[in-house]
Amino acid sequence: MPDSTVETTTDDRPTPPRITVLGTGYLGATHAVAMAQLGFDVVGVDTDPAKITALANGKVPFYEPGLPELLEQSLASGRLRFTTDVASAVADGDVHFICVGTPQSKSGHAANLSYVEAATTAIARHLTHDAVIVGKSTVPVGTAARLREIVAQQAPAGVRVELVWNPEFLREGKAVHDTLHPDRIVLGGVSAYAEAVLREVYAGPIAEGSPVVVTDLPTAELVKVSANAFLATKISFINAIAGVCEAAGADVTVLADAIGHDKRIGRQFLDAGLGFGGGCLPKDIRALMHRAGELGAHRAVGLMQQVDEINMGQRDHVIAMATEACDGSVLNRRIGVLGAAFKPHTDDVRDSPALNVAAALHLRGAQVTVFDPQAGDTARATFPTLSYATSTQEAVEGADVVLLLTEWDEFLQADPAQLAALVGSAHLVDARGKIDAATWRDAGWSVRTLGRAA
Ligand code: UDX
């Protein structure tokens, strides 16, 4: 039963609704903190006791700028707590957010839905009063309809429960901002009752002007996947054009600036380079490929296949550039790698292009030393056989070639003259196209960039 501090509206809605968040990874931990910041009572739930203990003690188990401070504030306010006890959390909540992961399955391109199914089952079984279950995880279209069947089977008789979909679009590194100030709020499959509940939950961002899109379940599921597929396509488009630029002696960065002035195109996500990685874009385009194939929508499969191939090809291209800088073989050559995270401002190395290139060169017999300002520990846990430095200087010492693979500010601001004095040969491959090549060349470096002639 709702506790005595919760009132109800004329349509019987508990107000303010008490919130539970299942799954406390990047998405869930940020969402739980954001909901507490918006003034709600929130319980974060996870099956991993280590994560829950860390969060309950004010420690964010991953690097996300701004989140530790807000976590501490929210815990101190008494509005946020964490538990592994899903039964009591669900019994005390009115709106239950599903924020668990949907990783690529081990055996193919499909998304692994076991965590989403387990979370839905757990919520449904432990309901004690009317509730709204809100899916936020990225899922293949059709999943929510199946989850509704699970809810119908598992929920106790007499409890009114509705499962809706409300995808999340947050970027790692900007997760707090994106969660508190979403550029759109998509509500899929909502009744008037659930819509009213969610409009109350998001009253802050809605008042700030975040547009609300109300739609059916499959559209809501597909909005998320399509947004990521479009971003991935944009990156692979510019990387394909980068190949043309290299062959034709043109400059892809200037080209991207010029086409980006067209508002219909826009400059964002047109940075050519090593391509996309991370926990979302690669697995989402593969899950879309798989699901579109099941549905017989083969054009989308072909398009995503090309996007994926162009993206993975960029990694091979950088490996080839490194090999060329080492006169044709990397065997026993020293390679300094700057960057391991899939992008700056995160310690996430899931499907990181940087770490992938470093590991591939290591497997070809190179002596690879990696430095990343934040992702050293996560990288070491993933690829323990690489050697890791604690500074840019240490990583490049004695190197035959230096590869800039993640564009952290620290690397872009490094002093090329100081680094030139430390390396064996001053060859740089700037795989993100972000350094000031003229300054580096003046300091004695040869610089190769993707999308510009050698
Ligand atoms: C992405 C989406 O942006 C976000 O909306 C969604 O909710 C989750 O997936 P994220 O994975 O955090 O977010 O990273 P994003 O900032 O999109 O970058 C993805 C990858 O693309 C990174 O590896 C980045 O280096 C690469 N990238 C990005 C480029 O190669 N070129 C660009 O121009 C932009």
PDB file of C-alpha atoms in Angstrom, residues 254-441:
ATOM      1  CA  VAL A 254      37.216  21.409 -43.904  1.00  0.00           C
ATOM      2  CA  LEU A 255      34.667  19.493 -45.957  1.00  0.00           C
ATOM      3  CA  ALA A 256      32.691  18.550 -42.801  1.00  0.00           C
ATOM      4  CA  ASP A 257      32.749  22.200 -41.644  1.00  0.00           C
ATOM      5  CA  ALA A 258      31.483  23.322 -45.037  1.00  0.00           C
ATOM      6  CA  ILE A 259      28.653  20.795 -45.404  1.00  0.00           C
ATOM      7  CA  GLY A 260      27.799  21.204 -41.716  1.00  0.00           C
ATOM      8  CA  HIS A 261      26.797  24.832 -42.332  1.00  0.00           C
ATOM      9  CA  ASP A 262      23.773  23.450 -44.147  1.00  0.00           C
ATOM     10  CA  LYS A 263      21.198  23.260 -41.324  1.00  0.00           C
ATOM     11  CA  ARG A 264      19.652  20.177 -42.892  1.00  0.00           C
ATOM     12  CA  ILE A 265      22.990  18.381 -42.458  1.00  0.00           C
ATOM     13  CA  GLY A 266      24.462  19.956 -39.285  1.00  0.00           C
ATOM     14  CA  ARG A 267      28.093  19.721 -38.166  1.00  0.00           C
ATOM     15  CA  GLN A 268      27.634  17.308 -35.235  1.00  0.00           C
ATOM     16  CA  PHE A 269      28.654  13.660 -35.677  1.00  0.00           C
ATOM     17  CA  LEU A 270      30.680  14.504 -38.765  1.00  0.00           C
ATOM     18  CA  ASP A 271      34.101  14.038 -37.158  1.00  0.00           C
ATOM     19  CA  ALA A 272      35.942  11.551 -39.347  1.00  0.00           C
ATOM     20  CA  GLY A 273      38.382   9.209 -37.656  1.00  0.00           C
ATOM     21  CA  LEU A 274      38.593   5.925 -35.850  1.00  0.00           C
ATOM     22  CA  GLY A 275      34.808   5.594 -35.794  1.00  0.00           C
ATOM     23  CA  PHE A 276      32.215   4.787 -33.199  1.00  0.00           C
ATOM     24  CA  GLY A 277      32.332   2.345 -30.302  1.00  0.00           C
ATOM     25  CA  GLY A 278      30.896   2.118 -26.801  1.00  0.00           C
ATOM     26  CA  GLY A 279      28.068   0.229 -25.176  1.00  0.00           C
ATOM     27  CA  CYS A 280      25.335   1.568 -27.487  1.00  0.00           C
ATOM     28  CA  LEU A 281      25.939   2.426 -31.139  1.00  0.00           C
ATOM     29  CA  PRO A 282      27.668  -0.829 -32.238  1.00  0.00           C
ATOM     30  CA  LYS A 283      25.278  -3.189 -30.475  1.00  0.00           C
ATOM     31  CA  ASP A 284      22.218  -1.140 -31.386  1.00  0.00           C
ATOM     32  CA  ILE A 285      22.912  -1.189 -35.131  1.00  0.00           C
ATOM     33  CA  ARG A 286      23.563  -4.932 -34.940  1.00  0.00           C
ATOM     34  CA  ALA A 287      20.364  -5.548 -32.989  1.00  0.00           C
ATOM     35  CA  LEU A 288      18.498  -3.457 -35.579  1.00  0.00           C
ATOM     36  CA  MET A 289      20.084  -5.506 -38.374  1.00  0.00           C
ATOM     37  CA  HIS A 290      18.948  -8.700 -36.683  1.00  0.00           C
ATOM     38  CA  ARG A 291      15.429  -7.523 -35.918  1.00  0.00           C
ATOM     39  CA  ALA A 292      14.902  -5.866 -39.319  1.00  0.00           C
ATOM     40  CA  GLY A 293      15.979  -9.162 -40.930  1.00  0.00           C
ATOM     41  CA  GLU A 294      13.451 -11.097 -38.836  1.00  0.00           C
ATOM     42  CA  LEU A 295      10.764  -8.652 -39.953  1.00  0.00           C
ATOM     43  CA  GLY A 296      11.792  -8.940 -43.625  1.00  0.00           C
ATOM     44  CA  ALA A 297      12.883  -5.271 -43.841  1.00  0.00           C
ATOM     45  CA  HIS A 298      16.030  -6.143 -45.774  1.00  0.00           C
ATOM     46  CA  ARG A 299      16.995  -2.656 -46.988  1.00  0.00           C
ATOM     47  CA  ALA A 300      17.615  -1.569 -43.401  1.00  0.00           C
ATOM     48  CA  VAL A 301      19.741  -4.688 -42.876  1.00  0.00           C
ATOM     49  CA  GLY A 302      21.911  -3.844 -45.914  1.00  0.00           C
ATOM     50  CA  LEU A 303      22.327  -0.224 -44.837  1.00  0.00           C
ATOM     51  CA  MET A 304      23.337  -1.120 -41.264  1.00  0.00           C
ATOM     52  CA  GLN A 305      25.724  -3.783 -42.559  1.00  0.00           C
ATOM     53  CA  GLN A 306      27.514  -1.114 -44.630  1.00  0.00           C
ATOM     54  CA  VAL A 307      27.597   1.294 -41.683  1.00  0.00           C
ATOM     55  CA  ASP A 308      29.150  -1.420 -39.491  1.00  0.00           C
ATOM     56  CA  GLU A 309      31.685  -2.465 -42.150  1.00  0.00           C
ATOM     57  CA  ILE A 310      32.831   1.111 -42.837  1.00  0.00           C
ATOM     58  CA  ASN A 311      33.171   1.652 -39.086  1.00  0.00           C
ATOM     59  CA  MET A 312      35.214  -1.497 -38.451  1.00  0.00           C
ATOM     60  CA  GLY A 313      37.321  -0.710 -41.548  1.00  0.00           C
ATOM     61  CA  GLN A 314      38.556   2.488 -39.886  1.00  0.00           C
ATOM     62  CA  ARG A 315      40.271   0.376 -37.232  1.00  0.00           C
ATOM     63  CA  ASP A 316      42.092  -1.621 -39.944  1.00  0.00           C
ATOM     64  CA  HIS A 317      43.045   1.635 -41.628  1.00  0.00           C
ATOM     65  CA  VAL A 318      44.703   2.989 -38.482  1.00  0.00           C
ATOM     66  CA  ILE A 319      46.522  -0.316 -37.965  1.00  0.00           C
ATOM     67  CA  ALA A 320      47.793  -0.053 -41.570  1.00  0.00           C
ATOM     68  CA  MET A 321      48.955   3.541 -40.952  1.00  0.00           C
ATOM     69  CA  ALA A 322      50.814   2.446 -37.811  1.00  0.00           C
ATOM     70  CA  THR A 323      52.414  -0.428 -39.730  1.00  0.00           C
ATOM     71  CA  GLU A 324      53.473   1.916 -42.517  1.00  0.00           C
ATOM     72  CA  ALA A 325      55.049   4.284 -39.971  1.00  0.00           C
ATOM     73  CA  CYS A 326      57.047   1.268 -38.732  1.00  0.00           C
ATOM     74  CA  ASP A 327      58.325   0.562 -42.280  1.00  0.00           C
ATOM     75  CA  GLY A 328      55.988  -2.324 -42.983  1.00  0.00           C
ATOM     76  CA  SER A 329      56.092  -4.437 -39.800  1.00  0.00           C
ATOM     77  CA  VAL A 330      55.167  -3.724 -36.194  1.00  0.00           C
ATOM     78  CA  LEU A 331      56.950  -6.817 -34.877  1.00  0.00           C
ATOM     79  CA  ASN A 332      59.016  -5.825 -31.837  1.00  0.00           C
ATOM     80  CA  ARG A 333      58.410  -2.137 -32.560  1.00  0.00           C
ATOM     81  CA  ARG A 334      57.402   0.148 -29.700  1.00  0.00           C
ATOM     82  CA  ILE A 335      54.007   1.769 -30.083  1.00  0.00           C
ATOM     83  CA  GLY A 336      52.726   4.461 -27.731  1.00  0.00           C
ATOM     84  CA  VAL A 337      48.925   4.528 -27.592  1.00  0.00           C
ATOM     85  CA  LEU A 338      47.170   7.641 -26.260  1.00  0.00           C
ATOM     86  CA  GLY A 339      43.609   6.750 -25.278  1.00  0.00           C
ATOM     87  CA  ALA A 340      41.721   3.566 -24.402  1.00  0.00           C
ATOM     88  CA  ALA A 341      38.169   4.801 -23.706  1.00  0.00           C
ATOM     89  CA  PHE A 342      35.683   4.713 -26.610  1.00  0.00           C
ATOM     90  CA  LYS A 343      35.480   8.508 -26.390  1.00  0.00           C
ATOM     91  CA  PRO A 344      36.748  11.196 -23.980  1.00  0.00           C
ATOM     92  CA  HIS A 345      35.059  11.975 -20.625  1.00  0.00           C
ATOM     93  CA  THR A 346      34.311   8.333 -19.834  1.00  0.00           C
ATOM     94  CA  ASP A 347      36.183   5.294 -18.521  1.00  0.00           C
ATOM     95  CA  ASP A 348      34.059   2.997 -20.670  1.00  0.00           C
ATOM     96  CA  VAL A 349      36.057   0.666 -22.919  1.00  0.00           C
ATOM     97  CA  ARG A 350      33.151  -1.446 -24.208  1.00  0.00           C
ATOM     98  CA  ASP A 351      33.797  -2.003 -27.916  1.00  0.00           C
ATOM     99  CA  SER A 352      36.369   0.764 -27.770  1.00  0.00           C
ATOM    100  CA  PRO A 353      38.018   1.373 -31.159  1.00  0.00           C
ATOM    101  CA  ALA A 354      41.125   2.613 -29.323  1.00  0.00           C
ATOM    102  CA  LEU A 355      41.579  -0.500 -27.231  1.00  0.00           C
ATOM    103  CA  ASN A 356      40.730  -2.701 -30.209  1.00  0.00           C
ATOM    104  CA  VAL A 357      43.550  -1.126 -32.277  1.00  0.00           C
ATOM    105  CA  ALA A 358      45.992  -1.344 -29.353  1.00  0.00           C
ATOM    106  CA  ALA A 359      45.188  -5.025 -28.793  1.00  0.00           C
ATOM    107  CA  ALA A 360      45.402  -5.876 -32.515  1.00  0.00           C
ATOM    108  CA  LEU A 361      48.877  -4.323 -32.761  1.00  0.00           C
ATOM    109  CA  HIS A 362      49.950  -6.179 -29.624  1.00  0.00           C
ATOM    110  CA  LEU A 363      48.769  -9.449 -31.186  1.00  0.00           C
ATOM    111  CA  ARG A 364      50.913  -8.646 -34.237  1.00  0.00           C
ATOM    112  CA  GLY A 365      53.991  -8.573 -32.033  1.00  0.00           C
ATOM    113  CA  ALA A 366      54.292  -4.859 -31.267  1.00  0.00           C
ATOM    114  CA  GLN A 367      55.273  -3.655 -27.800  1.00  0.00           C
ATOM    115  CA  VAL A 368      52.243  -1.520 -27.058  1.00  0.00           C
ATOM    116  CA  THR A 369      52.062   0.886 -24.120  1.00  0.00           C
ATOM    117  CA  VAL A 370      48.688   2.506 -23.461  1.00  0.00           C
ATOM    118  CA  PHE A 371      47.817   5.595 -21.449  1.00  0.00           C
ATOM    119  CA  ASP A 372      44.321   6.898 -20.767  1.00  0.00           C
ATOM    120  CA  PRO A 373      43.552   9.598 -18.167  1.00  0.00           C
ATOM    121  CA  GLN A 374      40.482   7.726 -16.816  1.00  0.00           C
ATOM    122  CA  ALA A 375      40.138   4.323 -18.474  1.00  0.00           C
ATOM    123  CA  GLY A 376      43.423   2.686 -17.390  1.00  0.00           C
ATOM    124  CA  ASP A 377      41.747   0.365 -14.881  1.00  0.00           C
ATOM    125  CA  THR A 378      38.828  -0.660 -17.089  1.00  0.00           C
ATOM    126  CA  ALA A 379      41.207  -1.193 -20.010  1.00  0.00           C
ATOM    127  CA  ARG A 380      43.558  -3.327 -17.906  1.00  0.00           C
ATOM    128  CA  ALA A 381      40.636  -5.447 -16.725  1.00  0.00           C
ATOM    129  CA  THR A 382      39.627  -6.046 -20.371  1.00  0.00           C
ATOM    130  CA  PHE A 383      43.102  -6.481 -21.918  1.00  0.00           C
ATOM    131  CA  PRO A 384      45.499  -7.359 -19.092  1.00  0.00           C
ATOM    132  CA  THR A 385      48.275  -8.368 -21.502  1.00  0.00           C
ATOM    133  CA  LEU A 386      48.861  -4.826 -22.812  1.00  0.00           C
ATOM    134  CA  SER A 387      51.252  -2.641 -20.893  1.00  0.00           C
ATOM    135  CA  TYR A 388      49.837   0.481 -19.258  1.00  0.00           C
ATOM    136  CA  ALA A 389      51.567   3.767 -18.497  1.00  0.00           C
ATOM    137  CA  THR A 390      50.572   6.382 -15.938  1.00  0.00           C
ATOM    138  CA  SER A 391      51.324   9.405 -18.115  1.00  0.00           C
ATOM    139  CA  THR A 392      51.488  10.521 -21.734  1.00  0.00           C
ATOM    140  CA  GLN A 393      55.260  10.897 -21.398  1.00  0.00           C
ATOM    141  CA  GLU A 394      55.704   7.340 -20.118  1.00  0.00           C
ATOM    142  CA  ALA A 395      53.498   5.941 -22.901  1.00  0.00           C
ATOM    143  CA  VAL A 396      55.495   7.527 -25.707  1.00  0.00           C
ATOM    144  CA  GLU A 397      58.981   6.878 -24.328  1.00  0.00           C
ATOM    145  CA  GLY A 398      61.161   5.256 -26.986  1.00  0.00           C
ATOM    146  CA  ALA A 399      58.167   4.772 -29.317  1.00  0.00           C
ATOM    147  CA  ASP A 400      58.608   4.118 -33.042  1.00  0.00           C
ATOM    148  CA  VAL A 401      55.132   5.551 -33.600  1.00  0.00           C
ATOM    149  CA  VAL A 402      52.570   7.281 -31.380  1.00  0.00           C
ATOM    150  CA  LEU A 403      48.853   6.733 -31.998  1.00  0.00           C
ATOM    151  CA  LEU A 404      46.302   9.255 -30.716  1.00  0.00           C
ATOM    152  CA  LEU A 405      43.156   7.139 -30.478  1.00  0.00           C
ATOM    153  CA  THR A 406      40.879   8.976 -27.984  1.00  0.00           C
ATOM    154  CA  GLU A 407      40.764  12.759 -28.133  1.00  0.00           C
ATOM    155  CA  TRP A 408      41.191  13.670 -24.448  1.00  0.00           C
ATOM    156  CA  ASP A 409      42.052  17.396 -23.972  1.00  0.00           C
ATOM    157  CA  GLU A 410      45.206  16.349 -22.155  1.00  0.00           C
ATOM    158  CA  PHE A 411      46.544  14.818 -25.396  1.00  0.00           C
ATOM    159  CA  LEU A 412      45.444  17.706 -27.589  1.00  0.00           C
ATOM    160  CA  GLN A 413      47.222  20.140 -25.254  1.00  0.00           C
ATOM    161  CA  ALA A 414      50.446  18.099 -24.902  1.00  0.00           C
ATOM    162  CA  ASP A 415      53.694  19.833 -25.849  1.00  0.00           C
ATOM    163  CA  PRO A 416      54.865  18.199 -29.099  1.00  0.00           C
ATOM    164  CA  ALA A 417      58.450  19.423 -28.650  1.00  0.00           C
ATOM    165  CA  GLN A 418      58.703  17.838 -25.196  1.00  0.00           C
ATOM    166  CA  LEU A 419      57.246  14.543 -26.488  1.00  0.00           C
ATOM    167  CA  ALA A 420      59.509  14.569 -29.570  1.00  0.00           C
ATOM    168  CA  ALA A 421      62.503  14.477 -27.225  1.00  0.00           C
ATOM    169  CA  LEU A 422      61.174  11.292 -25.565  1.00  0.00           C
ATOM    170  CA  VAL A 423      60.240   9.121 -28.561  1.00  0.00           C
ATOM    171  CA  GLY A 424      62.462   6.889 -30.703  1.00  0.00           C
ATOM    172  CA  SER A 425      60.969   8.224 -33.964  1.00  0.00           C
ATOM    173  CA  ALA A 426      58.623  11.211 -34.090  1.00  0.00           C
ATOM    174  CA  HIS A 427      55.756   9.661 -36.072  1.00  0.00           C
ATOM    175  CA  LEU A 428      52.199  10.483 -35.014  1.00  0.00           C
ATOM    176  CA  VAL A 429      48.969   8.950 -36.305  1.00  0.00           C
ATOM    177  CA  ASP A 430      46.148  11.268 -35.194  1.00  0.00           C
ATOM    178  CA  ALA A 431      43.212   8.909 -35.578  1.00  0.00           C
ATOM    179  CA  ARG A 432      40.706  11.501 -34.298  1.00  0.00           C
ATOM    180  CA  GLY A 433      41.806  14.429 -36.463  1.00  0.00           C
ATOM    181  CA  LYS A 434      41.856  16.816 -33.517  1.00  0.00           C
ATOM    182  CA  ILE A 435      45.478  17.889 -33.000  1.00  0.00           C
ATOM    183  CA  ASP A 436      47.010  20.989 -34.510  1.00  0.00           C
ATOM    184  CA  ALA A 437      49.080  19.167 -37.142  1.00  0.00           C
ATOM    185  CA  ALA A 438      51.084  22.260 -38.173  1.00  0.00           C
ATOM    186  CA  THR A 439      52.382  22.787 -34.609  1.00  0.00           C
ATOM    187  CA  TRP A 440      53.368  19.130 -34.327  1.00  0.00           C
ATOM    188  CA  ARG A 441      55.110  19.189 -37.706  1.00  0.00           C
TER     189      ARG A 441
END
